[in-house]
PDB file of C-alpha atoms in Angstrom:
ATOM      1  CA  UNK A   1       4.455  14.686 -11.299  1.00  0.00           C
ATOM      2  CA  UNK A   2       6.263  13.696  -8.216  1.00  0.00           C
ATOM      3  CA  UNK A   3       8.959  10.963  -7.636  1.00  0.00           C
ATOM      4  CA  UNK A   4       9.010   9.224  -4.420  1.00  0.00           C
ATOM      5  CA  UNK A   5      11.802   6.894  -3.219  1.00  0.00           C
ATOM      6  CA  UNK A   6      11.078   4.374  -0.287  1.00  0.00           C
ATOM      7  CA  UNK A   7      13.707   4.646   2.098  1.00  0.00           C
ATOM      8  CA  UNK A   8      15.768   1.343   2.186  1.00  0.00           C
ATOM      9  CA  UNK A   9      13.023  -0.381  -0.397  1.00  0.00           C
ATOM     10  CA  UNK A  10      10.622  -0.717   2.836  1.00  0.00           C
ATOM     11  CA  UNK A  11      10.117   2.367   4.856  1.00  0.00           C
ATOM     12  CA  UNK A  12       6.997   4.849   4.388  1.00  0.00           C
ATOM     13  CA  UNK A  13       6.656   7.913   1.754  1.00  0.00           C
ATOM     14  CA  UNK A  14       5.053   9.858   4.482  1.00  0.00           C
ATOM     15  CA  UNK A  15       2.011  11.028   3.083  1.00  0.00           C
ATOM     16  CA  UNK A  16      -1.579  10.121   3.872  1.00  0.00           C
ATOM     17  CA  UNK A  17      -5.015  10.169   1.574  1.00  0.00           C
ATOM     18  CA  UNK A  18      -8.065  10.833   2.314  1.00  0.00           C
ATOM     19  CA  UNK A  19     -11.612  11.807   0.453  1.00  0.00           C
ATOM     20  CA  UNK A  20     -12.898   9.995  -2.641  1.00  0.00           C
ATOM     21  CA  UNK A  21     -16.234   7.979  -3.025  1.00  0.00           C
ATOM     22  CA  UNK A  22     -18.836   8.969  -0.478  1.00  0.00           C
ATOM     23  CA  UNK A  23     -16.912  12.220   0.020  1.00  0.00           C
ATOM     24  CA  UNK A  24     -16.893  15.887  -0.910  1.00  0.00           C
ATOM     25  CA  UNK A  25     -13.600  15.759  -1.466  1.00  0.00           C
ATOM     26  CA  UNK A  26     -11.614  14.044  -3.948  1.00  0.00           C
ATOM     27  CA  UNK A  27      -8.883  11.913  -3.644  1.00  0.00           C
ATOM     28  CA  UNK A  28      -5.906  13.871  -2.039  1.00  0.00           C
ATOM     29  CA  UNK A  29      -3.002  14.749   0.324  1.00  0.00           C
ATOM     30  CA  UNK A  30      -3.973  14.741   3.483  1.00  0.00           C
ATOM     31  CA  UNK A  31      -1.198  15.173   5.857  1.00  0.00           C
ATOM     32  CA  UNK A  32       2.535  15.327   4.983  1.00  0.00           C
ATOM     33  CA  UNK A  33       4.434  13.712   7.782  1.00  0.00           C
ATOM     34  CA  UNK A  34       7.931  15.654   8.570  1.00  0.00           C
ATOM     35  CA  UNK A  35      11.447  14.409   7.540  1.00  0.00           C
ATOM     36  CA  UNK A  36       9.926  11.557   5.178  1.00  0.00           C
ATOM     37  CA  UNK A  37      10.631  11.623   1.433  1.00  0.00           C
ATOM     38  CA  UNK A  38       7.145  13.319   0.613  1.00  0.00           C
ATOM     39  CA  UNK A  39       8.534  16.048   3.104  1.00  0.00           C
ATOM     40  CA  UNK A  40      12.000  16.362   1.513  1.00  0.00           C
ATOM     41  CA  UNK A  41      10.142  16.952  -1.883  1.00  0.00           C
ATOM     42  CA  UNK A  42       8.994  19.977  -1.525  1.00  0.00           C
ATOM     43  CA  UNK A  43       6.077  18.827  -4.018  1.00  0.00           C
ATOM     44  CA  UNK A  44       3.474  17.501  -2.096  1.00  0.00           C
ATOM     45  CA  UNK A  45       1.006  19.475  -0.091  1.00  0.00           C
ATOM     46  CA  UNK A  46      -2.307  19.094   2.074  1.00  0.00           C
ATOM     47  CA  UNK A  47      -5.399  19.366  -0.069  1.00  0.00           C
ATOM     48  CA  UNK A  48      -2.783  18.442  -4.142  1.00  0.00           C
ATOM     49  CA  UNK A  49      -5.580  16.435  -5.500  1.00  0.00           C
ATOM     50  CA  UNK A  50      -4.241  12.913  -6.899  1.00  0.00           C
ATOM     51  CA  UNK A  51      -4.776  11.872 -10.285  1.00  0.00           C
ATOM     52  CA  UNK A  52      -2.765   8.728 -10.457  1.00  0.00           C
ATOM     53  CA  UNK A  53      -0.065   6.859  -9.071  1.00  0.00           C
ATOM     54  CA  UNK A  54       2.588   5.215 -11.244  1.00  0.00           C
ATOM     55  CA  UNK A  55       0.590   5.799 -14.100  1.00  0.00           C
ATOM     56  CA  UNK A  56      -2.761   4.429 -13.102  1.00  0.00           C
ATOM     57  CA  UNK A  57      -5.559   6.948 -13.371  1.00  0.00           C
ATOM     58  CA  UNK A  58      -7.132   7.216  -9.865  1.00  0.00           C
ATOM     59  CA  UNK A  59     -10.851   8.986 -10.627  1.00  0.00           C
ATOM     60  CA  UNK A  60     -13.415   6.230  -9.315  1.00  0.00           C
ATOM     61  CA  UNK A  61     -11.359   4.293  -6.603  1.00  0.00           C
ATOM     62  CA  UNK A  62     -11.506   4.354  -3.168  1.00  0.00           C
ATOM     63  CA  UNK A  63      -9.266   6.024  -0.495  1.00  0.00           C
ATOM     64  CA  UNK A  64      -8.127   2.398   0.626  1.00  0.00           C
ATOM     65  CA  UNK A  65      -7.547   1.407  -3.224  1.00  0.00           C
ATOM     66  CA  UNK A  66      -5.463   4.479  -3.595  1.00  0.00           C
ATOM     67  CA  UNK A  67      -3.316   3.631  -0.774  1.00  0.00           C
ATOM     68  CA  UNK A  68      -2.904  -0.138  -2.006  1.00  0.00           C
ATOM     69  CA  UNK A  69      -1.214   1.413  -5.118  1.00  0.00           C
ATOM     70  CA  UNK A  70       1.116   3.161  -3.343  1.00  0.00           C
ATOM     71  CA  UNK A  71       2.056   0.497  -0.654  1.00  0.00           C
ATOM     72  CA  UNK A  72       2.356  -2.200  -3.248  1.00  0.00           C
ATOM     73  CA  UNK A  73       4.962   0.263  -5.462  1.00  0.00           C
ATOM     74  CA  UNK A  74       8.680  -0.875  -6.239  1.00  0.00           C
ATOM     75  CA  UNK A  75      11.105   0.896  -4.458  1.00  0.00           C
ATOM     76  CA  UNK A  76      10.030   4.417  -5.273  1.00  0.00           C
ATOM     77  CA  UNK A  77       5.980   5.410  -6.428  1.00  0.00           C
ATOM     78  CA  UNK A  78       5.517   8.244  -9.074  1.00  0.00           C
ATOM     79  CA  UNK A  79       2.563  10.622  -8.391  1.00  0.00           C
ATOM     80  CA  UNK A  80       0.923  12.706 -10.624  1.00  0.00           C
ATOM     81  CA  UNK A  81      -0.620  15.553  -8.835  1.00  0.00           C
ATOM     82  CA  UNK A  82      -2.605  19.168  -9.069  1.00  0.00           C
ATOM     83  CA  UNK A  83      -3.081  21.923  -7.010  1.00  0.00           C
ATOM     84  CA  UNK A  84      -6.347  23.247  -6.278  1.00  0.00           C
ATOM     85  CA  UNK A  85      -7.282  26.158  -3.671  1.00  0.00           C
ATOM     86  CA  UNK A  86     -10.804  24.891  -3.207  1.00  0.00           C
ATOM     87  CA  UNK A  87      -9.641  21.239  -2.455  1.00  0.00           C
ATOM     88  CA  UNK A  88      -7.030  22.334   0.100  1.00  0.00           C
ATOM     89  CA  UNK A  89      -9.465  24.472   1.709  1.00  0.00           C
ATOM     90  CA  UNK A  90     -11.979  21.214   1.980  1.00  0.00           C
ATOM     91  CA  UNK A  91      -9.176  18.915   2.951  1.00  0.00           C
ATOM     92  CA  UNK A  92      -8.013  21.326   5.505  1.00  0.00           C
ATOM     93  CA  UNK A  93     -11.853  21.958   6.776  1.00  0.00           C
ATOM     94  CA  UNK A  94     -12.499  18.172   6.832  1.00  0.00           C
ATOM     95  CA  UNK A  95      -9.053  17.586   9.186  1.00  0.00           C
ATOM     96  CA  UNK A  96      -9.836  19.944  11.742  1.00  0.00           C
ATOM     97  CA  UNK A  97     -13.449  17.912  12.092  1.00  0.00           C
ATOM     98  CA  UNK A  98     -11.294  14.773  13.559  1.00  0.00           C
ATOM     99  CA  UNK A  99     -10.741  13.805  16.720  1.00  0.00           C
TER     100      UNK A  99
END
Protein backbone atom coordinates (compact mmCIF):
# COMPACT_ATOMS: atom_id res chain seq x y z
CA UNK A 1 0.00 0.00 0.00
CA UNK A 2 1.31 3.28 -1.13
CA UNK A 3 0.58 6.87 0.16
CA UNK A 4 0.57 9.62 -2.25
CA UNK A 5 0.47 13.34 -1.35
CA UNK A 6 -0.63 15.95 -4.08
CA UNK A 7 1.75 18.60 -4.12
CA UNK A 8 0.09 21.90 -2.90
CA UNK A 9 -3.58 19.96 -2.81
CA UNK A 10 -3.57 20.39 -6.83
CA UNK A 11 -0.51 19.24 -8.62
CA UNK A 12 -0.13 15.61 -10.28
CA UNK A 13 1.05 12.18 -8.46
CA UNK A 14 3.01 11.43 -11.53
CA UNK A 15 2.00 8.17 -12.47
CA UNK A 16 0.01 6.96 -15.46
CA UNK A 17 -2.44 3.68 -16.01
CA UNK A 18 -2.97 1.82 -18.57
CA UNK A 19 -4.55 -1.87 -19.50
CA UNK A 20 -7.85 -3.13 -18.07
CA UNK A 21 -11.09 -4.11 -20.04
CA UNK A 22 -10.41 -4.97 -23.65
CA UNK A 23 -6.77 -5.54 -22.68
CA UNK A 24 -4.24 -8.24 -21.89
CA UNK A 25 -3.11 -6.47 -19.30
CA UNK A 26 -4.61 -5.50 -16.16
CA UNK A 27 -4.96 -2.40 -14.62
CA UNK A 28 -1.41 -0.97 -13.81
CA UNK A 29 1.56 1.46 -13.64
CA UNK A 30 2.44 2.50 -16.65
CA UNK A 31 5.01 5.13 -16.59
CA UNK A 32 6.43 6.84 -13.46
CA UNK A 33 7.16 10.41 -14.33
CA UNK A 34 10.59 11.74 -12.56
CA UNK A 35 10.74 14.08 -9.49
CA UNK A 36 6.82 13.69 -8.79
CA UNK A 37 5.63 12.15 -5.51
CA UNK A 38 5.08 8.59 -7.17
CA UNK A 39 8.90 9.05 -8.06
CA UNK A 40 10.03 10.12 -4.57
CA UNK A 41 8.25 6.89 -3.24
CA UNK A 42 10.29 4.54 -4.21
CA UNK A 43 7.04 2.20 -4.29
CA UNK A 44 5.62 2.43 -7.48
CA UNK A 45 6.92 0.78 -10.58
CA UNK A 46 6.05 0.13 -14.40
CA UNK A 47 3.99 -3.01 -14.84
CA UNK A 48 2.73 -2.96 -10.07
CA UNK A 49 -0.67 -4.12 -10.95
CA UNK A 50 -3.45 -1.89 -9.09
CA UNK A 51 -5.92 -3.32 -6.93
CA UNK A 52 -7.59 -0.28 -5.54
CA UNK A 53 -7.29 3.20 -4.83
CA UNK A 54 -8.31 4.68 -1.48
CA UNK A 55 -9.93 1.65 -0.65
CA UNK A 56 -12.10 0.98 -3.64
CA UNK A 57 -11.46 -2.38 -5.24
CA UNK A 58 -10.49 -1.69 -8.90
CA UNK A 59 -11.06 -5.40 -10.76
CA UNK A 60 -13.84 -4.59 -13.49
CA UNK A 61 -13.33 -0.77 -14.21
CA UNK A 62 -11.92 0.87 -16.88
CA UNK A 63 -8.48 2.58 -17.36
CA UNK A 64 -10.38 6.06 -17.52
CA UNK A 65 -12.51 5.03 -14.28
CA UNK A 66 -9.30 4.22 -12.55
CA UNK A 67 -7.84 7.48 -13.26
CA UNK A 68 -11.16 9.39 -12.15
CA UNK A 69 -10.47 7.86 -8.66
CA UNK A 70 -7.31 9.11 -8.41
CA UNK A 71 -7.88 12.69 -9.86
CA UNK A 72 -10.96 13.18 -7.78
CA UNK A 73 -8.77 12.11 -4.34
CA UNK A 74 -8.34 14.64 -1.32
CA UNK A 75 -5.11 15.94 -1.01
CA UNK A 76 -3.14 12.72 -1.04
CA UNK A 77 -4.64 9.08 -2.84
CA UNK A 78 -3.70 5.71 -1.10
CA UNK A 79 -2.85 2.84 -3.52
CA UNK A 80 -2.86 -0.57 -2.89
CA UNK A 81 -0.55 -2.32 -5.19
CA UNK A 82 1.33 -5.84 -6.25
CA UNK A 83 4.16 -6.74 -8.05
CA UNK A 84 4.06 -9.14 -10.73
CA UNK A 85 7.03 -10.14 -13.24
CA UNK A 86 4.65 -11.25 -15.95
CA UNK A 87 2.59 -7.93 -15.82
CA UNK A 88 5.68 -5.71 -15.98
CA UNK A 89 6.96 -7.65 -18.75
CA UNK A 90 3.37 -7.04 -20.69
CA UNK A 91 3.21 -3.45 -19.61
CA UNK A 92 6.70 -2.90 -20.70
CA UNK A 93 6.02 -4.95 -24.18
CA UNK A 94 2.75 -3.00 -24.73
CA UNK A 95 4.80 0.65 -24.23
CA UNK A 96 7.39 0.05 -26.61
CA UNK A 97 4.31 -0.70 -29.31
CA UNK A 98 3.40 3.26 -29.05
CA UNK A 99 4.19 5.82 -31.07
Amino acid sequence: VVKLERPGGTGIYGFSVIGGPGTDVPLCIGAVIEGSPADYSRQIHVGDVILEVDGRPVHGLSKDEVLNLVQNSNEDVVLALREDPDVRDKAEELLSQLP
